[in-house]
Short mmCIF file of C-alpha atoms in Angstrom, two decimals:
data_model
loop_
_atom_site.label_atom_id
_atom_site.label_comp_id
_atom_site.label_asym_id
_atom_site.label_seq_id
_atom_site.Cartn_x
_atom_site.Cartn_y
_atom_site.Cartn_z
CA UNK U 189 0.00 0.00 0.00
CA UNK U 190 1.44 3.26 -1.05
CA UNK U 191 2.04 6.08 2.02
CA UNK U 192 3.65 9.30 2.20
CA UNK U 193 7.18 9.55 4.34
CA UNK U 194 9.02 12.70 5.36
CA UNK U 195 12.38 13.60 3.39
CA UNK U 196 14.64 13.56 5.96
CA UNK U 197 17.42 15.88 6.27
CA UNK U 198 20.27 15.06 6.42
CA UNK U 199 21.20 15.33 10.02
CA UNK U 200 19.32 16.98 12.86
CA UNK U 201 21.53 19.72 13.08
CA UNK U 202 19.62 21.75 10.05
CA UNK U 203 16.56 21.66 12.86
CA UNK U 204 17.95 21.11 16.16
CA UNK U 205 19.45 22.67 18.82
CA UNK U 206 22.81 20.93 20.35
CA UNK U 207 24.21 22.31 23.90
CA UNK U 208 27.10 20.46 23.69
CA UNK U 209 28.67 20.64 27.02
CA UNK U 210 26.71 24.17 27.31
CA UNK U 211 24.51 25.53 30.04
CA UNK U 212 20.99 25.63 28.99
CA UNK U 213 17.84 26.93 31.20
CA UNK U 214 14.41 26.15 30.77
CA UNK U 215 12.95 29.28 32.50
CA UNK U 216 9.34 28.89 33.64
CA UNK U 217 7.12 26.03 33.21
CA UNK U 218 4.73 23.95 34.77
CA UNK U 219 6.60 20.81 35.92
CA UNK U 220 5.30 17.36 36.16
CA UNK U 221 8.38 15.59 36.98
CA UNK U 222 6.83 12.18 37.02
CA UNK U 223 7.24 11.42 40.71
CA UNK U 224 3.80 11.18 41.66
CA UNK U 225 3.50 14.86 43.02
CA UNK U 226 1.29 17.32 42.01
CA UNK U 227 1.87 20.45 39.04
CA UNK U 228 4.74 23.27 40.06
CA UNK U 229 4.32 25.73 37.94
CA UNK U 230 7.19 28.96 37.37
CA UNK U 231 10.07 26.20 37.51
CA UNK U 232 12.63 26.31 35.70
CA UNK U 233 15.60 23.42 34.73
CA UNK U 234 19.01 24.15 33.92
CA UNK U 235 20.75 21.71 32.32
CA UNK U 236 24.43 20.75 31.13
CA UNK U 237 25.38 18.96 27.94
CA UNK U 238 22.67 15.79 27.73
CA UNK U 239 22.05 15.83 31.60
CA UNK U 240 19.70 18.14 34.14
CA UNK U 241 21.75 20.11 36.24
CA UNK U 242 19.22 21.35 38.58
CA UNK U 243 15.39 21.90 38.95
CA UNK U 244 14.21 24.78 40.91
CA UNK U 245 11.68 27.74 41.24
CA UNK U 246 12.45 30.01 38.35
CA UNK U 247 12.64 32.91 41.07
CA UNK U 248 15.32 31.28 42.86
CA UNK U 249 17.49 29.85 39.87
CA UNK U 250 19.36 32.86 38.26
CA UNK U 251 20.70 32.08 35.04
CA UNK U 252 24.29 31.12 35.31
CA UNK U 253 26.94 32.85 33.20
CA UNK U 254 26.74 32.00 29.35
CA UNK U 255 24.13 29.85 29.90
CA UNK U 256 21.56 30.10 27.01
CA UNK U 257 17.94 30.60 28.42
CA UNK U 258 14.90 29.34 26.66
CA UNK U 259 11.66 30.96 27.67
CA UNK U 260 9.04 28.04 27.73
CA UNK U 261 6.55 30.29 30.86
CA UNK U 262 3.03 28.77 30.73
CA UNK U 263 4.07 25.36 28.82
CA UNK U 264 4.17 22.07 31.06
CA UNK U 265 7.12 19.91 30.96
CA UNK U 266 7.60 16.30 31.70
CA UNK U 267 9.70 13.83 31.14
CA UNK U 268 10.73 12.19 27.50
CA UNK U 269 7.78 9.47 26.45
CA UNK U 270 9.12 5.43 25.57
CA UNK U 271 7.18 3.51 23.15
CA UNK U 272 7.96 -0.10 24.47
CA UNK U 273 6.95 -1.70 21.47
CA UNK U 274 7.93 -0.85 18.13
CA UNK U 275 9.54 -2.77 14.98
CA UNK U 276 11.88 -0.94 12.83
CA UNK U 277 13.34 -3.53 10.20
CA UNK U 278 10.23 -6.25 9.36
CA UNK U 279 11.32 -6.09 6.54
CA UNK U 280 14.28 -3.65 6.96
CA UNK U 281 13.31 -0.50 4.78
CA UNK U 282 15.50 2.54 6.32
CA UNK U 283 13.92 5.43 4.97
CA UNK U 284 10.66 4.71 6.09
CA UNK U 285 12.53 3.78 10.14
CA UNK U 286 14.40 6.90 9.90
CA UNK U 287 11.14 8.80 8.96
CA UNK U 288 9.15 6.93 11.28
CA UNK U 289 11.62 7.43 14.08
CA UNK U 290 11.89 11.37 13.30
CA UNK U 291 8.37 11.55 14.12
CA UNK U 292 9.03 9.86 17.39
CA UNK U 293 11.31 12.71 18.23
CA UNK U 294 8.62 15.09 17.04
CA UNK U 295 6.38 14.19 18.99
CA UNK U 296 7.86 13.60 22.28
CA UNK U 297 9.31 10.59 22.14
CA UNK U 298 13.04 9.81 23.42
CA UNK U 299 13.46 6.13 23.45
CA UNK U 300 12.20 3.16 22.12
CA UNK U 301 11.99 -0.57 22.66
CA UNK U 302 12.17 -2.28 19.32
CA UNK U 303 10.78 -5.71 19.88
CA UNK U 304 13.19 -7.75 17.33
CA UNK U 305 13.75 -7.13 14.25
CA UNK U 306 16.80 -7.17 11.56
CA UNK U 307 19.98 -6.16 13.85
CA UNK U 308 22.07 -5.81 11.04
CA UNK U 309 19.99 -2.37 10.54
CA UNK U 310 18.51 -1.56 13.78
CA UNK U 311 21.74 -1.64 15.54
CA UNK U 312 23.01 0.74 13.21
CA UNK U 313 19.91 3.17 13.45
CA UNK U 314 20.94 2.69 17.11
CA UNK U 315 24.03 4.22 17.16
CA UNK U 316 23.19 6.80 14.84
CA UNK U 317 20.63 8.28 17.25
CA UNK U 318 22.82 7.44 20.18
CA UNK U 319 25.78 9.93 18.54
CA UNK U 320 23.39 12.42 16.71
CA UNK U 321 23.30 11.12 13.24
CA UNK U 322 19.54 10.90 12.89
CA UNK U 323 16.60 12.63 14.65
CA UNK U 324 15.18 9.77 16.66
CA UNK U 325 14.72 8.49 20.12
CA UNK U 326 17.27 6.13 21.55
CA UNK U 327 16.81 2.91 20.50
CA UNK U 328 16.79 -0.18 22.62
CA UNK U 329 16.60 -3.78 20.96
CA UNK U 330 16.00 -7.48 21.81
CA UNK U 331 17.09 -10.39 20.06
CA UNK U 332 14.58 -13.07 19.61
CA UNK U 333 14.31 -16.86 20.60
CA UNK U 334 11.85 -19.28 19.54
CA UNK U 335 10.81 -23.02 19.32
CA UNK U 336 12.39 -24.30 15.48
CA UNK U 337 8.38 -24.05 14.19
CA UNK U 338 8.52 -20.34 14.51
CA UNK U 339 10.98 -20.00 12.14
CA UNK U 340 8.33 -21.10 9.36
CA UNK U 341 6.85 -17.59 9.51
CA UNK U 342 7.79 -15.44 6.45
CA UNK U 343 8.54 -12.28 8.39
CA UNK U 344 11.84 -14.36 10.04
CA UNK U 345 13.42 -14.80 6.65
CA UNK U 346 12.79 -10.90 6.30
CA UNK U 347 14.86 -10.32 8.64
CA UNK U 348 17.80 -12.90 8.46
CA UNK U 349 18.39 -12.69 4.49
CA UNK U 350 21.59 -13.95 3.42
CA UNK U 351 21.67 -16.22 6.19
CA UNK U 352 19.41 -19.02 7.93
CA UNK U 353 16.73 -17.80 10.02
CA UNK U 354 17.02 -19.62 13.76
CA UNK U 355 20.73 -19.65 12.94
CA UNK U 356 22.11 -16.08 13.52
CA UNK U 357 22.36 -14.31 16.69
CA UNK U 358 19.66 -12.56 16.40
CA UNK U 359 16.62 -14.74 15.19
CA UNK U 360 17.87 -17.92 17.56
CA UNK U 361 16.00 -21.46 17.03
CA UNK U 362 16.07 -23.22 20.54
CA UNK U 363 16.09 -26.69 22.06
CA UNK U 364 16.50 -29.33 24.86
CA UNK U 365 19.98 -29.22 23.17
CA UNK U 366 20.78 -25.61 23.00
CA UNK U 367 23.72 -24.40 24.64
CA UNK U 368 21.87 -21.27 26.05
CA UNK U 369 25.60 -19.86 27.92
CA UNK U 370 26.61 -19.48 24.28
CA UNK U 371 23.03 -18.62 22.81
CA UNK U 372 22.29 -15.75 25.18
CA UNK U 373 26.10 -14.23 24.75
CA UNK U 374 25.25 -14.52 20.71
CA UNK U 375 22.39 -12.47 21.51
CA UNK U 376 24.42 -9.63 23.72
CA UNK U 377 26.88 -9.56 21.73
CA UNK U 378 24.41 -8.12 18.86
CA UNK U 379 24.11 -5.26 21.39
CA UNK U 380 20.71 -6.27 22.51
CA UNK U 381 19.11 -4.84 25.97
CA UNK U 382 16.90 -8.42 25.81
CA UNK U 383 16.20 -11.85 25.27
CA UNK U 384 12.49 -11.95 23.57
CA UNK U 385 10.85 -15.24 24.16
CA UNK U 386 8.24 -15.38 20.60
CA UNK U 387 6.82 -18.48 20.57
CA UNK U 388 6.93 -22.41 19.88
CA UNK U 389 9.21 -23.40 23.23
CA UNK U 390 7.63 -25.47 26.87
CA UNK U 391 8.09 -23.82 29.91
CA UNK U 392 10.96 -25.63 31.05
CA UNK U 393 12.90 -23.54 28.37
CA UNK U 394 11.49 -20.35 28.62
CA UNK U 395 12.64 -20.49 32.45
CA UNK U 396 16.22 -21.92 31.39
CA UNK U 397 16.46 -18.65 29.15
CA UNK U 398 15.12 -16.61 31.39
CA UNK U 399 17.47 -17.35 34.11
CA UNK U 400 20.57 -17.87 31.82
CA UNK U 401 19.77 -14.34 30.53
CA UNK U 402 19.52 -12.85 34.28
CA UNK U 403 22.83 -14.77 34.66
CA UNK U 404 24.40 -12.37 31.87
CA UNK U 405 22.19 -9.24 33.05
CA UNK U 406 20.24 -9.26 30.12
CA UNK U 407 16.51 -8.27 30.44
CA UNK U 408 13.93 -11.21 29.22
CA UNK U 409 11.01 -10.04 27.13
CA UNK U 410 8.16 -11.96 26.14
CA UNK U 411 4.64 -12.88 24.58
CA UNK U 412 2.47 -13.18 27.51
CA UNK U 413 1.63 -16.57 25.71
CA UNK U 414 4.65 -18.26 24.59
CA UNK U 415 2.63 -21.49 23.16
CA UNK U 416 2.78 -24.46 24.83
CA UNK U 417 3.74 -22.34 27.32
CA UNK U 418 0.48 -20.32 29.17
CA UNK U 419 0.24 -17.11 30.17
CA UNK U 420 0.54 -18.10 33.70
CA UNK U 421 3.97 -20.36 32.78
CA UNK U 422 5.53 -17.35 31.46
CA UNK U 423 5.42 -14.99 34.31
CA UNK U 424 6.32 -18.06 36.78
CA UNK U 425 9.59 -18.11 34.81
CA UNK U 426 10.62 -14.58 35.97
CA UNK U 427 10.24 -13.04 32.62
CA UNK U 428 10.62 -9.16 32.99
CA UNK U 429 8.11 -7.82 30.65
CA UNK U 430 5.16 -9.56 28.81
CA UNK U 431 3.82 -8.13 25.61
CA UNK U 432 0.19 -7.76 24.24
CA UNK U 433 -2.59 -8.24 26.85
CA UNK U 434 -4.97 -10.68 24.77
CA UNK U 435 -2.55 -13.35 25.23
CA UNK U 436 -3.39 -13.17 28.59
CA UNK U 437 -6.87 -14.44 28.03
CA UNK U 438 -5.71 -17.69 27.09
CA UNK U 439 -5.39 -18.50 30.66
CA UNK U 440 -9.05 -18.94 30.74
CA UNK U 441 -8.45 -21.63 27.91
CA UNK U 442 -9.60 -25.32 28.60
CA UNK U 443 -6.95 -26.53 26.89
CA UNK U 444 -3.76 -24.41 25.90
CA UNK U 445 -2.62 -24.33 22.23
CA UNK U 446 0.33 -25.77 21.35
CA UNK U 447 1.63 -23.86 18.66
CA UNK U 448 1.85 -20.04 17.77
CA UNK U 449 0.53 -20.64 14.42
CA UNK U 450 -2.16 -23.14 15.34
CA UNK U 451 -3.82 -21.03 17.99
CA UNK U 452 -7.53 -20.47 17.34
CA UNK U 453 -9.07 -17.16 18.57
CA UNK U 454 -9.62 -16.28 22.39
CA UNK U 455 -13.41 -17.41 23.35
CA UNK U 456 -14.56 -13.91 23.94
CA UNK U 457 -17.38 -15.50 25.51
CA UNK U 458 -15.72 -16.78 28.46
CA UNK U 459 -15.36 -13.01 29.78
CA UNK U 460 -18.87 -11.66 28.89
CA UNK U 461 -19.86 -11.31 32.75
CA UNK U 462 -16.91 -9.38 33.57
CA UNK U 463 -13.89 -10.18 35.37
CA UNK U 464 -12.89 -13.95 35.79
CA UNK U 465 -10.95 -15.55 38.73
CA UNK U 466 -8.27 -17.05 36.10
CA UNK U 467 -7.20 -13.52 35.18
CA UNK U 468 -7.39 -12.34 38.47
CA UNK U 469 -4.86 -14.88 39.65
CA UNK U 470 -2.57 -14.22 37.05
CA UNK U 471 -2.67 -10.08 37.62
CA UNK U 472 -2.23 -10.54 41.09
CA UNK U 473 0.96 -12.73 40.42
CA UNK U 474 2.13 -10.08 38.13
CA UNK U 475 1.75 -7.77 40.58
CA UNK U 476 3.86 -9.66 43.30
CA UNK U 477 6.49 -10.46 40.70
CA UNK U 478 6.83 -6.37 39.66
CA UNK U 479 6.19 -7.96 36.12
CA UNK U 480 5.33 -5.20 32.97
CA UNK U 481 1.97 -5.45 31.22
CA UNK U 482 3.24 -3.88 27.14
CA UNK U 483 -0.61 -3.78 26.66
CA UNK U 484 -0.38 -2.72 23.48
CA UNK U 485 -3.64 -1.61 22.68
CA UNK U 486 -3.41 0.53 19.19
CA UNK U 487 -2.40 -2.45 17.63
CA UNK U 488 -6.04 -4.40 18.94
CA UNK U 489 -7.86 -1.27 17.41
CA UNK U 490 -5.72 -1.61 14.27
CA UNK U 491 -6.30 -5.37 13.63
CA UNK U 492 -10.23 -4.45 13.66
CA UNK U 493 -9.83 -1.41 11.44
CA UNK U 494 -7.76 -3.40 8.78
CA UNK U 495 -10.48 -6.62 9.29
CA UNK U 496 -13.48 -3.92 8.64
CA UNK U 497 -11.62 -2.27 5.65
CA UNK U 498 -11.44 -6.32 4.16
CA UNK U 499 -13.52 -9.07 5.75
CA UNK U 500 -12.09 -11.37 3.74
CA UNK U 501 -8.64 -11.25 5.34
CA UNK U 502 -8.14 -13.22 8.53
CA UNK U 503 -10.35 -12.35 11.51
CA UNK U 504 -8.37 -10.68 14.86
CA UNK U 505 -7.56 -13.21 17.28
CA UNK U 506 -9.16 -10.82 19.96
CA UNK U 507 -10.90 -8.23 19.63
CA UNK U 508 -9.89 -4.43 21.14
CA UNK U 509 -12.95 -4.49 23.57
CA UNK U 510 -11.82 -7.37 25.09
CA UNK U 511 -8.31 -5.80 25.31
CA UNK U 512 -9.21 -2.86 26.61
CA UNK U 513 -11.73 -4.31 29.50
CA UNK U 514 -8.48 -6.63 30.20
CA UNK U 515 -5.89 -3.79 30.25
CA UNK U 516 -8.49 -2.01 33.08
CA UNK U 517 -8.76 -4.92 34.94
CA UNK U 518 -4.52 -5.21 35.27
CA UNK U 519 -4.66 -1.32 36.25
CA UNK U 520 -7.43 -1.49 38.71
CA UNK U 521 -4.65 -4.36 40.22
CA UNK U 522 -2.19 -2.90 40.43
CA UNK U 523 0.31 -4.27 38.00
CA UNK U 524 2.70 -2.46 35.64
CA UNK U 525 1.27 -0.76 32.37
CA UNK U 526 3.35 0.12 29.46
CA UNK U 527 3.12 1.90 26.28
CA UNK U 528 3.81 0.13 23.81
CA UNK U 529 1.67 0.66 19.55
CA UNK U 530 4.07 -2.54 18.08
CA UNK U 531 3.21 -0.18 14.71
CA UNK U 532 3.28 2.92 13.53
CA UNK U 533 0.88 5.45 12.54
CA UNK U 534 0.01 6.06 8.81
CA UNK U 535 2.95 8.33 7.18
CA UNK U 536 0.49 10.74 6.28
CA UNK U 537 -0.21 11.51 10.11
CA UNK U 538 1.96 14.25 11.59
CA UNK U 539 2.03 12.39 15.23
CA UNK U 540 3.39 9.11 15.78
CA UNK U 541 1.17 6.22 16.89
CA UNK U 542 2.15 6.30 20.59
CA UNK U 543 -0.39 9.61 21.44
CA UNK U 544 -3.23 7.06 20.15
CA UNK U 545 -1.90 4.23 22.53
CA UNK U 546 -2.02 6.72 25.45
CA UNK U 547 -5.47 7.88 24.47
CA UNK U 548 -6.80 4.44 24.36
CA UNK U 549 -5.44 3.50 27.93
CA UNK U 550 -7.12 6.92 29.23
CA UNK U 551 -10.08 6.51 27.33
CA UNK U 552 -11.28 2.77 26.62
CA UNK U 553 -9.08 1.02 29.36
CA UNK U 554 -9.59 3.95 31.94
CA UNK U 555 -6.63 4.28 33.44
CA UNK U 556 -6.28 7.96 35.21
CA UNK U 557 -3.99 10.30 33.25
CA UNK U 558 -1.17 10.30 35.48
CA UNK U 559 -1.28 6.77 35.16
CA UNK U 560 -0.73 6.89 31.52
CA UNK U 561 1.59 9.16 31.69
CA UNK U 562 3.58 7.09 34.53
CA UNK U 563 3.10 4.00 31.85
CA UNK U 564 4.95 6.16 28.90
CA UNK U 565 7.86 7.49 31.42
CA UNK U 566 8.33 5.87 34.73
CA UNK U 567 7.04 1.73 33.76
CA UNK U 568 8.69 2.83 30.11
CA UNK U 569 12.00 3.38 31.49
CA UNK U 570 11.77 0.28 33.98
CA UNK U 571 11.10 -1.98 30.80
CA UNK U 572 14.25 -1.07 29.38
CA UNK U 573 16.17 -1.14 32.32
CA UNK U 574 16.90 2.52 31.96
CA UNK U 575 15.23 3.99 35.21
CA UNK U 576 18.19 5.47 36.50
CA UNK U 577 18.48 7.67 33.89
CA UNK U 578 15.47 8.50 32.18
CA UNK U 579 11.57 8.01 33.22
CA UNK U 580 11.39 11.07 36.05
CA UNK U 581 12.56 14.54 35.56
CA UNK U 582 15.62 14.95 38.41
CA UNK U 583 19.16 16.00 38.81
CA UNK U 584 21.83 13.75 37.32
CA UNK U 585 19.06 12.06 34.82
CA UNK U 586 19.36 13.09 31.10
CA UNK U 587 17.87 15.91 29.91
CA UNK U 588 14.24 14.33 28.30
CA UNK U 589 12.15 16.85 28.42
CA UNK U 590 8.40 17.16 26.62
CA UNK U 591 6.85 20.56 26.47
CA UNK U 592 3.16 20.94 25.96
CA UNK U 593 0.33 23.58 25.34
CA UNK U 594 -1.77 21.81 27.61
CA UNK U 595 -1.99 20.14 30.61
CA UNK U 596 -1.28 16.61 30.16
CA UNK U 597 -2.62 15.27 33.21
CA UNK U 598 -6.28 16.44 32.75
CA UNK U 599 -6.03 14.88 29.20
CA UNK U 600 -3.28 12.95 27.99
CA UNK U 601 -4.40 14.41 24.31
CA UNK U 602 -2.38 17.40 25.71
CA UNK U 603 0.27 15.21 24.00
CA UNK U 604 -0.75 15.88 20.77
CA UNK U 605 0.48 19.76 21.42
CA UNK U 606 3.85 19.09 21.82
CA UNK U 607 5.91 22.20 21.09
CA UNK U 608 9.49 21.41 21.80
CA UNK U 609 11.12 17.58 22.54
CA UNK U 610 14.39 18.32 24.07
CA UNK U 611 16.80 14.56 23.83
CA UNK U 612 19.78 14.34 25.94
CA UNK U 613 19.89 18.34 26.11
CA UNK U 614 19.56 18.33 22.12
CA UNK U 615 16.31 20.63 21.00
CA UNK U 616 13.66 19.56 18.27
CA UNK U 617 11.10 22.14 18.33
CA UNK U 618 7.96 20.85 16.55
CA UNK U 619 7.78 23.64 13.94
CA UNK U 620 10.61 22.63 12.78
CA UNK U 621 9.04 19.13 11.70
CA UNK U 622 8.74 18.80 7.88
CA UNK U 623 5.72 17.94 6.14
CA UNK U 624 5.24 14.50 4.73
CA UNK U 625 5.79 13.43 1.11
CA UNK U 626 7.06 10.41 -0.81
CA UNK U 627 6.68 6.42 -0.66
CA UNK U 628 6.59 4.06 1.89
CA UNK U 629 6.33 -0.13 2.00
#
């Protein structure tokens, strides 16, 4: 189907503003910091090369010498957005990621969790955000394990040609006989934050990866149905973060499918009086554990869009009701929301697809909007391991800031009036984003 991307410049220099090791100072906004307390507003941050400095009332931080001050008075400001679920090379097509990933930037976002994908090319689009190459959020990337059967499915030989899909480091086919020491070191030494568990393997080896990856401190990302392996399975084996909250229904399955590709749809039917005990077990556990929800709801809404658009094609597996009503059960306990789209918007659209995510959470899961926003900083930075440095707006953290027009936390469409993204202390103010034009796969 034939989109419109952006023509990229060629750097972000031509619209961005770098501080080097310079003295910058935001001089008057509202702050939400992301810490749970309420609005300051007349604050003012003063930060140093890609890191805050300090965070104080305007009144009481005079602008140190040479420092260059920015006058954002009446604008909130909170802390860079994470979309912890995207997919930047099935198939790789760089254009369209570097496009897609400038209107990340554009729109607030400063890091990203690509799911798996060809690491050939995303570990290069990596380190060309990481030194200032590209506009784009920083990138963070997992390399994928599955049962042998997964590796049937067309999109793995996207993103292994030349070689053998289940045979590179990358896109790794695992068994009773896998040396998983050696497999997980393959995968870190593609650069890779995580392990993600896809599909196709019993429990008894998604808990030997899981703990052979904690071994090597590497993060373990999942399907929250691995297939044999339920819902229930997964999170017993310690995984870190489970993706896409329909899998979660098959808990409530009689009996559990045994293959990805063999699965039939969830029995909607099975949750028409409300809440189950099943799911409630399994949130609860997820709660002890401190595991992730990625709920990933846009993509829910998109399956039904592209089904209406062509009943013919195949049918969603679940529908975005169902997600939704599932995604408000795991907020009202308690567990760990994050936003994740795993897709982006249409090219023609000027905002990327994680301000529809964070609309859906507030408005068909109904989650509070400080609890989105916690889910797109805070629980974003915690699935990438990355809390220490980015997630809440403090001293020592880097400088990813979001300014608004509006106040975010009565409406978290306020995030569709970003005016400025600042990315470790680099500025991309949002008239400076070009309009859209060209092809994209």
């Amino acid at each position: 189907m034939a989109l419109a991307f952006g023509l990229l410049l060629a750097g972000p220099s031509a619209a961005a503003e770098a501080p080097a090791d310079g003295l910058v100072l935001y001089r008057g906004a509202i702050l939400i910091d992301g810490k749970g307390g309420a609005e300051r507003p007349g604050m003012a941050i003063l930060t140093r090369g890609e890191r805050i400095e300090t965070i104080a009332r305007a009144a009481d931080l005079p602008a140190p010498a040479g420092a260059k001050i920015v006058d954002v008075a009446g604008l909130y400001v909170l802390p860079g957005l994470i979309n912890s679920h995207e997919h930047l090379a099935t198939p790789p097509d760089r254009p369209a990621a570097e496009a897609n990933l400038r209107k990340d930037l554009y729109g607030g976002v400063t890091a990203v969790r690509d799911m798996a994908d060809d690491l050939r090319q995303v570990a290069d689009l990596a380190r060309a955000a990481r030194v200032g190459e590209i506009a784009a959020p920083d990138i963070y990337y997992a390399a994928l394990m599955a049962g042998p059967e997964f590796f049937e499915d067309p999109r793995t030989h996207e993103t292994t040609r030349g070689a053998v899909a289940g045979a590179v480091p990358w896109m790794q086919a695992v068994t009773p006989a896998t040396d998983l020491r050696i497999a997980v070191a393959e995968a870190r030494g593609t650069g890779a934050t995580g392990v993600k568990i896809y599909a196709d393997l019993p429990v008894s080896l998604v808990a030997a990866i899981t703990a052979e990856a904690h071994r090597q401190g590497v993060l373990v990302w999942a399907h929250a149905a691995v297939f044999p392996a339920s819902p229930a399975e997964v999170i017993g084996a310690g995984v870190d973060t489970v993706s896409h909250t329909c899998l979660l229904a098959y808990q409530a399955s009689d009996v559990m499918p045994r293959a990805y590709h063999h699965r039939p749809a969830v029995d909607e039917a099975r949750f028409a009086a409300g809440d189950t005990p099943v799911i409630e077990t399994l949130l609860k556990e997820m709660r002890r554990r401190g595991t992730i929800l990625d709920a990933t709801l846009w993509v829910y809404a998109e399956m039904e869009r592209d089904h209406a658009a062509d009943p013919e094609g195949p049918a969603p597996y679940c529908g975005a009701g169902l997600a939704e009503r599932l995604t408000n059960e795991a907020w009202r306990d308690g567990v760990l929301i994050s936003t994740g789209t795993d897709g982006f918007s249409d090219a023609r659209d000027p905002w990327p697809s994680l301000g529809d995510e964070l609309a859906l959470l507030q408005d068909k899961a109904g989650m509070k909007a400080a609890d989105v926003i916690r889910a797109a900083t805070v629980v974003g930075a915690m699935t990438i391991g990355q809390q220490r440095e980015m997630g809440t707006l403090e001293p020592g953290k880097l400088a990813n800031l979001v300014f608004t027009t509006r106040d975010p936390l009565a409406d978290v469409g306020a995030l569709l009036w970003v005016t400025l993204t600042v990315k470790r202390g680099v500025a991309y103010w949002r008239r400076d984003y070009q309009a859209q034009s060209g092809e994209q796969r």
